[in-house]
Amino acid sequence: MSNKPTPLSGFPEFLPSQRTVEREVVATLSRTFELHGFGNIETRAVEPMDQLLRKGDTSKEVYVLKRLQEQDESRDKGMGLHFDLTVPFARYVLEHAGKLDFPFRRYQIQKVWRGERPQEGRFREFTQADIDIVGRDTLPFHHDVEVTRVMLEALGKLTFLPGFTLQVNNRKLIQGFYAGLGAPDVEETMRLIDKLDKMPATEVGKLLVVEAGLTDEQAAKCLELATITTTDDSFVEKVRALGVESELLEEGLAELATLINATAPLNTTNVRVVADLSIARGLDYYTGTVFETRLDGYESLGSICSGGRYDSLASDGKTTYPGVGISLGVSRVLVPLVQKGLLDADRKVPSTVLIAVADEDSRADADAAAQQLRAHDVACEVSPNAAKFGKQIRFAERRGIPYVLFATDGGYEIKDIRTGDQVPADPATWTPSDKHDLTPHVVSTGSTTGDDNEEKK
Amino acid sequence: MSNKPTPLSGFPEFLPSQRTVEREVVATLSRTFELHGFGNIETRAVEPMDQLLRKGDTSKEVYVLKRLQEQDESRDKGMGLHFDLTVPFARYVLEHAGKLDFPFRRYQIQKVWRGERPQEGRFREFTQADIDIVGRDTLPFHHDVEVTRVMLEALGKLTFLPGFTLQVNNRKLIQGFYAGLGAPDVEETMRLIDKLDKMPATEVGKLLVVEAGLTDEQAAKCLELATITTTDDSFVEKVRALGVESELLEEGLAELATLINATAPLNTTNVRVVADLSIARGLDYYTGTVFETRLDGYESLGSICSGGRYDSLASDGKTTYPGVGISLGVSRVLVPLVQKGLLDADRKVPSTVLIAVADEDSRADADAAAQQLRAHDVACEVSPNAAKFGKQIRFAERRGIPYVLFATDGGYEIKDIRTGDQVPADPATWTPSDKHDLTPHVVSTGSTTGDDNEEKK
């Protein structure tokens, strides 16, 4: 390989210390999901094209695969890279249904690919973290509450990130409202309301009349519904004040009230859940609860964690598998913060200790001391050369390694190069006085609060 | 999605409990690599085709990517999925050289894709775990010893797998031997010797004469060299007994002897390193140490962990980056063992405790008890329904959850459903008496020793 390669737009890569940030996020999410009984799976990166193209509007984003030397043009034509983790998960559930136990809780953290034009917060390769609970035939509503709680708790543990606002709504509520109002085309009404985050309300109001066939009064009520956002169940009274009635609306109000009442106690300064009646999730096939999430100060990124309830996540014609889940855009949150230098790790390497080497003849002794440290879980590395000690210390400093171990007459001494303190140490038992020094840690360099004006360019 | 999907040949997927086995392997490898100062990176799945096709012989295996709606045919033509982690790593080193510290130790555990015909132990999508150390301009030989040690130690910790035999040789040794012998085409001689694991020695001997231009006597000596395999440095005397001399040969003998002497003390019943002078690594661009690894009882899988020294892993024309590394075929080892049912986890879910639910009205109390357990790191799940307790216990049993927590008058009791013991328990403090019960564990169901006859079909 010659000449310096240039980055591929839309395919972000991290330096080792930046990757530590991503690993910390993935580990925190994974552990939280597991504490709630969610098991991990991975699905293959590839799905048949007919499955990937079920939703017409994403077809433009699919990467099609072809073997370079493929002779029979038709044979491999049918495969593409997955663009989310929901389509492959639905297929996995059907394929392995006989070997799974329902309700089935799973989390899945993998890369997905979309061939769309790269732009801020949008990538061609990115990592998603999904949790879903899937039932066979039925799935009680309390699982909607459960996934909300689990994701809230997981996000709340990512204290080095900006805050999260989880916005919840319910399709039964809005569809029941539009139907109770006498809207001639409930689906179209919902699709237009979904444009409120990109278009002024007055414009959406006009479209509701022209495209969804509403009267001016009906359109005004739909817009008014969408302005309701509360941190408790007071949205119920606000909706009732609009004077619309339907059975479906009542069901939606009850579900959303249950969810908000059960999750509001989990609000912290870092994460909060709100009932936001403007959330519709456009064209997706949700049938009840719907979620979106904004990252405080980075609202221009759009929703970074979305999902909801599907009454039919998958079906094989005989059995239907309802599901409820949320998908966090890990890269979407991390890449902008890491690339701006706002998040990094405090070390470039995992090592807590550098073992100094006085001369090449004593390398075997240095290796032995390193093995003694590793035997009780202290990560370390041996100096690659026998340079002057000052140079070896600078080697450690550049990498963020906090300690250097030196052989002395008949023993060892260890230097904390941050304080300069140097004390006798036995590599068979030494461990840093602060356990925190055993592994690299995420540090917020500067404010991660963000500046939405800067984001919006 | 309707109708039951069928598996895609060559794209293996694991059930949740099987995935636990893979996660345990990845976690053990990762932790061992980190203890030795190797930092983790991930590279994008996609590389420019001209980089992927540098080695002509792998071109048939590359999956080419194309965006479905791509208008300009030429624009995305040039991208394919990586087929190993070495090509992307070399590109990563060049692209980020200014921000990396050398010697740079990294490990990388990712999926790779090859469009080859699926067969036993060969997949179209599979996971590899690579460690490499890369220097700028120079990289001392002691790093060859280091990567051998690190991989030996990592494999040795995978005690639930069959044993590993790491076979080491040195290109300088064999090339120096062939040159000292007067072989007219050293490269071709090496390429033919590499066929010894697929072809009888007599056949290879004939080819050495016909295709590599050796005399019968020279061919016989080359074959004799390839029969030498020792667990200590006694190979040196055996090679000298063949009466061939060259400077390069001496250099190779010294390097291999150093490596074997420094790593043989790490041999256990589970892993061992041997000097095996038949190992050549065919067409790859190695320049010194070369590695292959056999899985005991599964020799027909071929080498499941290979690598070696490159004097020029990467170069930008001005600076050369020498490297030494080994790549473990994680899927190649695990998929056959898991699919035969020889390896699995002792639970289908991460939960240590199932919280029983007496009736739906008490679900909130059950949720609260669950949160108390999670707060001190005990994974648990709440029963999805308020079925009879016997049914809830069977629910836990089917998933391998060892404990069930019941509310009693004014408190809780916990039942170990393996022993039937039931005792009072406070969810705020309860933890299993055996810490082992806190997480799922890998179990070898049946012998993983393997039966190579069965493998060979």
CSV table of C-alpha atoms in Angstrom, one decimal, chain B residues 6-409:
chain,number,residue,atom,x,y,z
B,6,THR,CA,-34.8,-20.1,5.5
B,7,PRO,CA,-31.2,-19.7,6.6
B,8,LEU,CA,-28.7,-18.2,4.1
B,9,SER,CA,-25.9,-20.7,3.5
B,10,GLY,CA,-22.6,-19.4,4.7
B,11,PHE,CA,-24.1,-16.8,7.0
B,12,PRO,CA,-24.3,-18.6,10.4
B,13,GLU,CA,-26.4,-17.1,13.2
B,14,PHE,CA,-26.5,-18.0,16.9
B,15,LEU,CA,-29.4,-18.4,19.3
B,16,PRO,CA,-29.2,-16.1,22.4
B,17,SER,CA,-27.6,-18.8,24.5
B,18,GLN,CA,-25.1,-19.7,21.8
B,19,ARG,CA,-24.3,-16.0,21.4
B,20,THR,CA,-23.3,-16.0,25.1
B,21,VAL,CA,-20.5,-18.5,24.2
B,22,GLU,CA,-19.3,-16.1,21.5
B,23,ARG,CA,-19.5,-13.1,23.8
B,24,GLU,CA,-17.5,-15.0,26.4
B,25,VAL,CA,-14.8,-15.8,23.9
B,26,VAL,CA,-14.7,-12.2,22.7
B,27,ALA,CA,-14.6,-10.8,26.3
B,28,THR,CA,-11.7,-13.2,27.3
B,29,LEU,CA,-9.7,-12.3,24.2
B,30,SER,CA,-10.3,-8.6,24.6
B,31,ARG,CA,-9.3,-8.6,28.3
B,32,THR,CA,-6.2,-10.5,27.6
B,33,PHE,CA,-5.1,-8.3,24.8
B,34,GLU,CA,-5.8,-5.2,27.0
B,35,LEU,CA,-3.7,-6.6,29.8
B,36,HIS,CA,-0.8,-6.6,27.3
B,37,GLY,CA,-1.5,-3.0,26.3
B,38,PHE,CA,-3.3,-3.6,23.1
B,39,GLY,CA,-6.0,-1.0,22.4
B,40,ASN,CA,-9.1,-1.8,20.4
B,41,ILE,CA,-10.1,-0.2,17.1
B,42,GLU,CA,-12.8,-0.9,14.5
B,43,THR,CA,-12.4,-0.1,10.9
B,44,ARG,CA,-15.2,0.6,8.4
B,45,ALA,CA,-16.5,-2.5,6.7
B,46,VAL,CA,-15.9,-1.0,3.3
B,47,GLU,CA,-12.6,-0.4,1.4
B,48,PRO,CA,-11.8,0.8,-2.1
B,49,MET,CA,-11.7,-2.1,-4.6
B,50,ASP,CA,-8.1,-1.3,-5.7
B,51,GLN,CA,-6.9,-1.9,-2.1
B,52,LEU,CA,-8.9,-5.1,-1.7
B,53,LEU,CA,-7.6,-6.5,-5.0
B,54,ARG,CA,-3.9,-5.9,-4.2
B,55,LYS,CA,-3.5,-9.6,-3.8
B,56,GLY,CA,-4.8,-11.1,-7.0
B,57,ASP,CA,-5.6,-14.4,-5.6
B,58,THR,CA,-8.4,-13.2,-3.3
B,59,SER,CA,-10.2,-11.2,-5.9
B,60,LYS,CA,-12.8,-13.8,-6.5
B,61,GLU,CA,-13.9,-13.6,-2.9
B,62,VAL,CA,-14.7,-9.9,-2.7
B,63,TYR,CA,-18.3,-8.7,-2.3
B,64,VAL,CA,-18.8,-5.5,-4.3
B,65,LEU,CA,-21.2,-2.9,-3.1
B,66,LYS,CA,-23.6,-0.8,-5.2
B,67,ARG,CA,-26.3,1.6,-4.1
B,68,LEU,CA,-29.6,0.4,-5.4
B,69,GLN,CA,-30.6,3.7,-7.0
B,70,GLU,CA,-27.1,4.7,-8.1
B,71,GLN,CA,-27.4,6.8,-11.2
B,72,ASP,CA,-23.8,7.4,-12.1
B,73,GLU,CA,-22.5,3.8,-12.7
B,74,SER,CA,-18.9,4.7,-12.0
B,75,ARG,CA,-19.3,6.6,-8.8
B,76,ASP,CA,-19.7,3.8,-6.2
B,77,LYS,CA,-18.2,1.1,-8.4
B,78,GLY,CA,-15.0,1.2,-6.4
B,79,MET,CA,-16.1,-0.2,-3.0
B,80,GLY,CA,-16.2,-3.7,-1.5
B,81,LEU,CA,-16.6,-5.4,1.9
B,82,HIS,CA,-13.3,-6.2,3.6
B,83,PHE,CA,-12.3,-9.9,3.5
B,84,ASP,CA,-9.8,-9.7,6.3
B,85,LEU,CA,-8.7,-7.2,9.0
B,86,THR,CA,-5.1,-6.8,7.7
B,87,VAL,CA,-5.8,-4.8,4.6
B,88,PRO,CA,-8.1,-2.3,6.4
B,89,PHE,CA,-5.6,-2.1,9.3
B,90,ALA,CA,-2.7,-1.2,7.0
B,91,ARG,CA,-4.9,1.5,5.4
B,92,TYR,CA,-5.9,2.8,8.9
B,93,VAL,CA,-2.2,3.0,10.0
B,94,LEU,CA,-1.4,5.1,6.9
B,95,GLU,CA,-4.4,7.3,7.1
B,96,HIS,CA,-4.0,8.0,10.8
B,97,ALA,CA,-0.2,7.7,11.2
B,98,GLY,CA,0.1,11.3,12.4
B,99,LYS,CA,-2.2,10.6,15.3
B,100,LEU,CA,-0.9,7.2,16.4
B,101,ASP,CA,2.0,6.3,18.7
B,102,PHE,CA,4.4,3.7,17.6
B,103,PRO,CA,5.0,0.9,18.3
B,104,PHE,CA,1.2,0.7,17.9
B,105,ARG,CA,-0.5,-2.3,19.5
B,106,ARG,CA,-4.0,-2.9,18.4
B,107,TYR,CA,-6.6,-5.6,18.5
B,108,GLN,CA,-9.6,-5.7,16.3
B,109,ILE,CA,-12.5,-8.1,16.5
B,110,GLN,CA,-14.9,-7.7,13.6
B,111,LYS,CA,-16.9,-9.5,10.9
B,112,VAL,CA,-15.4,-10.0,7.5
B,113,TRP,CA,-17.0,-11.2,4.3
B,114,ARG,CA,-15.9,-13.5,1.5
B,115,GLY,CA,-18.0,-14.6,-1.4
B,116,GLU,CA,-16.5,-18.1,-1.6
B,117,ARG,CA,-18.5,-21.3,-1.8
B,118,PRO,CA,-19.7,-22.2,1.7
B,119,GLN,CA,-18.3,-25.4,3.1
B,120,GLU,CA,-17.5,-26.8,6.6
B,121,GLY,CA,-15.6,-24.2,8.6
B,122,ARG,CA,-15.7,-21.7,5.7
B,123,PHE,CA,-18.3,-18.9,5.8
B,124,ARG,CA,-19.3,-15.9,3.8
B,125,GLU,CA,-19.6,-13.8,6.9
B,126,PHE,CA,-17.4,-14.6,9.9
B,127,THR,CA,-15.7,-13.0,12.9
B,128,GLN,CA,-11.9,-12.6,13.2
B,129,ALA,CA,-9.9,-11.4,16.2
B,130,ASP,CA,-6.5,-9.9,15.2
B,131,ILE,CA,-3.6,-8.5,17.2
B,132,ASP,CA,-0.8,-6.7,15.5
B,133,ILE,CA,2.1,-4.6,16.6
B,134,VAL,CA,3.3,-2.0,14.1
B,135,GLY,CA,6.4,0.1,14.2
B,136,ARG,CA,7.5,3.1,12.3
B,137,ASP,CA,10.6,2.3,10.2
B,138,THR,CA,11.8,-0.5,12.5
B,139,LEU,CA,10.2,-3.0,14.8
B,140,PRO,CA,12.6,-5.1,17.0
B,141,PHE,CA,12.2,-8.9,16.9
B,142,HIS,CA,11.1,-9.1,20.5
B,143,HIS,CA,7.7,-8.0,19.4
B,144,ASP,CA,7.4,-11.3,17.4
B,145,VAL,CA,7.9,-13.1,20.7
B,146,GLU,CA,5.4,-10.7,22.3
B,147,VAL,CA,2.5,-11.4,19.9
B,148,THR,CA,3.1,-15.2,20.2
B,149,ARG,CA,2.9,-15.0,24.0
B,150,VAL,CA,-0.2,-12.8,24.0
B,151,MET,CA,-2.1,-15.1,21.6
B,152,LEU,CA,-0.9,-18.2,23.5
B,153,GLU,CA,-2.1,-16.7,26.8
B,154,ALA,CA,-5.5,-15.7,25.3
B,155,LEU,CA,-6.1,-19.1,23.7
B,156,GLY,CA,-5.0,-20.8,27.0
B,157,LYS,CA,-7.8,-18.9,28.8
B,158,LEU,CA,-10.5,-20.5,26.5
B,159,THR,CA,-10.5,-23.6,28.6
B,160,PHE,CA,-13.9,-24.8,27.3
B,161,LEU,CA,-12.5,-25.2,23.8
B,162,PRO,CA,-10.4,-28.0,22.5
B,163,GLY,CA,-6.6,-27.6,22.8
B,164,PHE,CA,-4.6,-25.4,20.4
B,165,THR,CA,-1.2,-26.2,18.8
B,166,LEU,CA,0.5,-23.0,17.6
B,167,GLN,CA,3.0,-24.0,14.9
B,168,VAL,CA,5.8,-21.5,14.3
B,169,ASN,CA,8.4,-21.2,11.5
B,170,ASN,CA,10.5,-18.5,10.0
B,171,ARG,CA,10.6,-17.5,6.4
B,172,LYS,CA,14.3,-16.5,6.7
B,173,LEU,CA,15.0,-20.1,7.9
B,174,ILE,CA,13.3,-21.8,5.0
B,175,GLN,CA,14.2,-19.3,2.3
B,176,GLY,CA,17.8,-19.3,3.6
B,177,PHE,CA,17.8,-23.1,3.5
B,178,TYR,CA,16.6,-23.3,-0.1
B,179,ALA,CA,19.0,-20.6,-1.2
B,180,GLY,CA,21.9,-22.3,0.6
B,181,LEU,CA,20.9,-25.5,-1.1
B,182,GLY,CA,21.1,-23.8,-4.5
B,183,ALA,CA,17.4,-23.9,-5.3
B,184,PRO,CA,17.0,-21.9,-8.6
B,185,ASP,CA,13.5,-20.6,-7.6
B,186,VAL,CA,13.2,-20.0,-3.8
B,187,GLU,CA,9.7,-18.6,-4.0
B,188,GLU,CA,8.3,-21.4,-6.1
B,189,THR,CA,10.0,-24.0,-3.8
B,190,MET,CA,8.3,-22.4,-0.8
B,191,ARG,CA,4.9,-22.3,-2.6
B,192,LEU,CA,5.2,-26.1,-3.3
B,193,ILE,CA,6.3,-27.0,0.2
B,194,ASP,CA,3.2,-25.2,1.4
B,195,LYS,CA,1.1,-27.8,-0.3
B,196,LEU,CA,2.3,-30.5,2.1
B,197,ASP,CA,-0.8,-30.4,4.2
B,198,LYS,CA,-3.0,-31.1,1.1
B,199,MET,CA,-0.7,-33.5,-0.9
B,200,PRO,CA,1.5,-36.5,-0.1
B,201,ALA,CA,5.2,-35.7,0.3
B,202,THR,CA,6.1,-37.9,-2.7
B,203,GLU,CA,3.9,-35.8,-5.0
B,204,VAL,CA,5.3,-32.6,-3.6
B,205,GLY,CA,8.8,-34.0,-4.2
B,206,LYS,CA,8.0,-34.6,-7.9
B,207,LEU,CA,6.7,-31.1,-8.3
B,208,LEU,CA,9.8,-29.6,-6.6
B,209,VAL,CA,11.8,-31.2,-9.4
B,210,VAL,CA,9.5,-30.5,-12.3
B,211,GLU,CA,8.2,-27.1,-11.3
B,212,ALA,CA,10.9,-25.6,-9.0
B,213,GLY,CA,13.9,-27.1,-10.9
B,214,LEU,CA,15.4,-28.9,-8.0
B,215,THR,CA,17.6,-32.0,-8.3
B,216,ASP,CA,16.2,-35.1,-6.6
B,217,GLU,CA,18.7,-34.7,-3.8
B,218,GLN,CA,17.7,-31.1,-3.2
B,219,ALA,CA,14.1,-31.9,-3.3
B,220,ALA,CA,14.6,-34.7,-0.7
B,221,LYS,CA,16.4,-32.2,1.6
B,222,CYS,CA,13.6,-29.7,1.3
B,223,LEU,CA,11.1,-32.4,2.2
B,224,GLU,CA,13.3,-33.5,5.1
B,225,LEU,CA,13.5,-30.0,6.4
B,226,ALA,CA,9.7,-29.9,6.4
B,227,THR,CA,9.5,-33.0,8.6
B,228,ILE,CA,11.3,-31.3,11.5
B,229,THR,CA,9.0,-30.3,14.3
B,230,THR,CA,10.2,-29.8,17.9
B,231,THR,CA,8.8,-28.4,21.1
B,232,ASP,CA,12.2,-26.9,22.0
B,233,ASP,CA,15.2,-25.4,20.2
B,234,SER,CA,16.5,-28.9,19.2
B,235,PHE,CA,15.3,-28.2,15.6
B,236,VAL,CA,18.5,-26.1,15.2
B,237,GLU,CA,20.8,-29.2,15.4
B,238,LYS,CA,18.4,-31.2,13.2
B,239,VAL,CA,18.6,-28.5,10.5
B,240,ARG,CA,22.4,-28.2,10.8
B,241,ALA,CA,22.6,-32.0,10.3
B,242,LEU,CA,21.2,-31.5,6.8
B,243,GLY,CA,24.5,-29.7,6.0
B,244,VAL,CA,23.1,-26.6,4.4
B,245,GLU,CA,24.5,-23.2,5.1
B,246,SER,CA,23.6,-19.5,4.5
B,247,GLU,CA,23.6,-16.3,6.4
B,248,LEU,CA,19.8,-15.9,6.1
B,249,LEU,CA,19.3,-19.5,7.4
B,250,GLU,CA,21.4,-18.7,10.5
B,251,GLU,CA,19.4,-15.6,11.1
B,252,GLY,CA,16.1,-17.6,10.8
B,253,LEU,CA,17.4,-20.3,13.1
B,254,ALA,CA,18.4,-17.8,15.7
B,255,GLU,CA,15.1,-16.0,15.6
B,256,LEU,CA,13.0,-19.1,15.8
B,257,ALA,CA,15.1,-20.5,18.6
B,258,THR,CA,14.7,-17.3,20.5
B,259,LEU,CA,10.9,-17.4,20.0
B,260,ILE,CA,10.6,-21.1,21.0
B,261,ASN,CA,12.8,-20.7,24.1
B,262,ALA,CA,10.8,-17.6,25.2
B,263,THR,CA,7.4,-19.1,24.7
B,264,ALA,CA,7.7,-22.9,25.5
B,265,PRO,CA,7.5,-22.1,29.2
B,266,LEU,CA,3.9,-21.0,28.6
B,267,ASN,CA,2.8,-24.4,27.2
B,268,THR,CA,-0.1,-25.9,29.1
B,269,THR,CA,-2.2,-29.0,28.6
B,270,ASN,CA,-4.5,-26.7,26.6
B,271,VAL,CA,-2.1,-24.7,24.4
B,272,ARG,CA,1.4,-25.4,23.1
B,273,VAL,CA,3.8,-23.8,20.7
B,274,VAL,CA,6.0,-26.0,18.4
B,275,ALA,CA,8.6,-25.2,15.9
B,276,ASP,CA,7.2,-26.7,12.7
B,277,LEU,CA,9.4,-26.3,9.7
B,278,SER,CA,6.7,-27.3,7.2
B,279,ILE,CA,4.8,-24.0,7.8
B,280,ALA,CA,5.3,-21.6,4.9
B,281,ARG,CA,2.1,-19.5,4.6
B,282,GLY,CA,2.2,-19.8,0.8
B,283,LEU,CA,1.5,-16.6,-1.1
B,284,ASP,CA,1.3,-14.2,1.8
B,285,TYR,CA,4.0,-11.5,2.0
B,286,TYR,CA,5.6,-12.6,5.3
B,287,THR,CA,9.3,-11.9,5.8
B,288,GLY,CA,10.2,-13.7,9.0
B,289,THR,CA,8.1,-15.4,11.7
B,290,VAL,CA,5.1,-17.3,10.4
B,291,PHE,CA,2.3,-18.8,12.5
B,292,GLU,CA,-0.4,-21.4,11.9
B,293,THR,CA,-2.6,-23.1,14.5
B,294,ARG,CA,-4.5,-26.4,14.7
B,295,LEU,CA,-7.4,-27.1,16.9
B,296,ASP,CA,-7.0,-30.4,18.6
B,297,GLY,CA,-9.4,-33.0,17.1
B,298,TYR,CA,-10.5,-30.5,14.4
B,299,GLU,CA,-7.3,-30.6,12.2
B,300,SER,CA,-9.5,-30.8,9.1
B,301,LEU,CA,-10.6,-27.2,9.7
B,302,GLY,CA,-7.0,-26.2,8.7
B,303,SER,CA,-5.2,-23.3,10.4
B,304,ILE,CA,-7.6,-21.4,12.7
B,305,CYS,CA,-5.1,-18.8,13.8
B,306,SER,CA,-2.4,-17.6,11.4
B,307,GLY,CA,-0.1,-14.7,10.9
B,308,GLY,CA,3.5,-13.6,10.9
B,309,ARG,CA,5.9,-10.8,10.4
B,310,TYR,CA,5.7,-8.3,7.5
B,311,ASP,CA,8.7,-6.0,7.1
B,312,SER,CA,6.3,-3.7,5.2
B,313,LEU,CA,2.8,-4.0,6.5
B,314,ALA,CA,2.2,-0.5,5.0
B,315,SER,CA,4.2,2.2,3.3
B,316,ASP,CA,3.3,5.7,2.0
B,317,GLY,CA,6.4,5.8,-0.1
B,318,LYS,CA,8.4,7.8,2.5
B,319,THR,CA,7.8,5.8,5.7
B,320,THR,CA,7.5,2.1,6.0
B,321,TYR,CA,5.6,0.4,8.8
B,322,PRO,CA,6.8,-3.1,9.7
B,323,GLY,CA,4.4,-5.3,11.6
B,324,VAL,CA,3.8,-8.6,13.2
B,325,GLY,CA,0.5,-10.1,14.0
B,326,ILE,CA,-1.9,-13.1,14.4
B,327,SER,CA,-5.5,-13.5,13.3
B,328,LEU,CA,-7.8,-15.9,15.1
B,329,GLY,CA,-10.8,-17.2,13.2
B,330,VAL,CA,-13.4,-16.9,15.9
B,331,SER,CA,-16.3,-18.2,13.8
B,332,ARG,CA,-14.2,-20.9,12.3
B,333,VAL,CA,-13.5,-22.3,15.8
B,334,LEU,CA,-16.9,-21.7,17.4
B,335,VAL,CA,-19.5,-22.3,14.7
B,336,PRO,CA,-18.8,-26.0,14.2
B,337,LEU,CA,-18.7,-26.6,18.0
B,338,VAL,CA,-21.8,-24.6,18.7
B,339,GLN,CA,-23.8,-26.1,15.7
B,340,LYS,CA,-22.9,-29.6,16.9
B,341,GLY,CA,-24.3,-28.7,20.3
B,342,LEU,CA,-21.0,-29.2,22.0
B,343,LEU,CA,-20.9,-25.6,23.4
B,344,ASP,CA,-23.8,-23.7,24.9
B,345,ALA,CA,-24.6,-21.4,27.8
B,346,ASP,CA,-26.3,-22.6,31.0
B,347,ARG,CA,-29.1,-20.0,30.5
B,348,LYS,CA,-31.1,-18.6,27.7
B,349,VAL,CA,-31.4,-15.1,29.4
B,350,PRO,CA,-29.1,-13.0,31.5
B,351,SER,CA,-31.5,-13.0,34.5
B,352,THR,CA,-30.4,-14.5,37.8
B,353,VAL,CA,-33.9,-14.0,39.3
B,354,LEU,CA,-37.5,-14.2,38.1
B,355,ILE,CA,-39.8,-11.9,40.2
B,356,ALA,CA,-43.1,-13.8,40.5
B,357,VAL,CA,-46.3,-11.8,40.1
B,358,ALA,CA,-49.3,-12.8,42.3
B,359,ASP,CA,-51.8,-10.6,40.4
B,360,GLU,CA,-51.6,-7.7,37.9
B,361,ASP,CA,-52.4,-5.2,40.7
B,362,SER,CA,-49.1,-6.1,42.4
B,363,ARG,CA,-47.0,-5.7,39.2
B,364,ALA,CA,-45.7,-2.3,40.4
B,365,ASP,CA,-44.4,-3.9,43.6
B,366,ALA,CA,-42.7,-6.7,41.6
B,367,ASP,CA,-41.1,-4.0,39.4
B,368,ALA,CA,-39.9,-2.2,42.5
B,369,ALA,CA,-38.3,-5.4,43.9
B,370,ALA,CA,-36.6,-6.0,40.6
B,371,GLN,CA,-35.1,-2.5,40.6
B,372,GLN,CA,-33.8,-3.1,44.1
B,373,LEU,CA,-32.0,-6.2,42.9
B,374,ARG,CA,-30.6,-4.4,39.8
B,375,ALA,CA,-29.3,-1.6,41.9
B,376,HIS,CA,-26.7,-4.0,43.3
B,377,ASP,CA,-26.1,-5.7,40.0
B,378,VAL,CA,-28.4,-8.7,40.1
B,379,ALA,CA,-30.0,-9.2,36.7
B,380,CYS,CA,-33.6,-10.1,36.8
B,381,GLU,CA,-36.9,-10.0,35.0
B,382,VAL,CA,-40.5,-9.8,36.2
B,383,SER,CA,-43.0,-12.5,35.2
B,384,PRO,CA,-44.9,-11.4,32.1
B,385,ASN,CA,-48.2,-12.6,33.7
B,386,ALA,CA,-49.8,-13.6,36.9
B,387,ALA,CA,-50.1,-17.3,36.2
B,388,LYS,CA,-50.1,-19.9,38.9
B,389,PHE,CA,-46.8,-20.0,40.8
B,390,GLY,CA,-46.0,-23.5,39.5
B,391,LYS,CA,-46.3,-22.1,35.9
B,392,GLN,CA,-44.1,-19.1,36.8
B,393,ILE,CA,-41.5,-21.5,38.2
B,394,ARG,CA,-41.6,-23.6,35.0
B,395,PHE,CA,-41.2,-20.3,33.0
B,396,ALA,CA,-37.9,-19.7,34.9
B,397,GLU,CA,-36.8,-23.3,34.6
B,398,ARG,CA,-37.2,-23.3,30.8
B,399,ARG,CA,-34.9,-20.2,30.5
B,400,GLY,CA,-32.4,-21.6,33.1
B,401,ILE,CA,-33.1,-18.7,35.6
B,402,PRO,CA,-31.9,-20.2,38.9
B,403,TYR,CA,-34.0,-18.2,41.4
B,404,VAL,CA,-37.6,-17.1,41.8
B,405,LEU,CA,-38.5,-14.3,44.2
B,406,PHE,CA,-42.0,-14.3,45.7
B,407,ALA,CA,-43.8,-11.6,47.8
B,408,THR,CA,-45.0,-12.9,51.1
B,409,ASP,CA,-47.0,-11.2,53.9
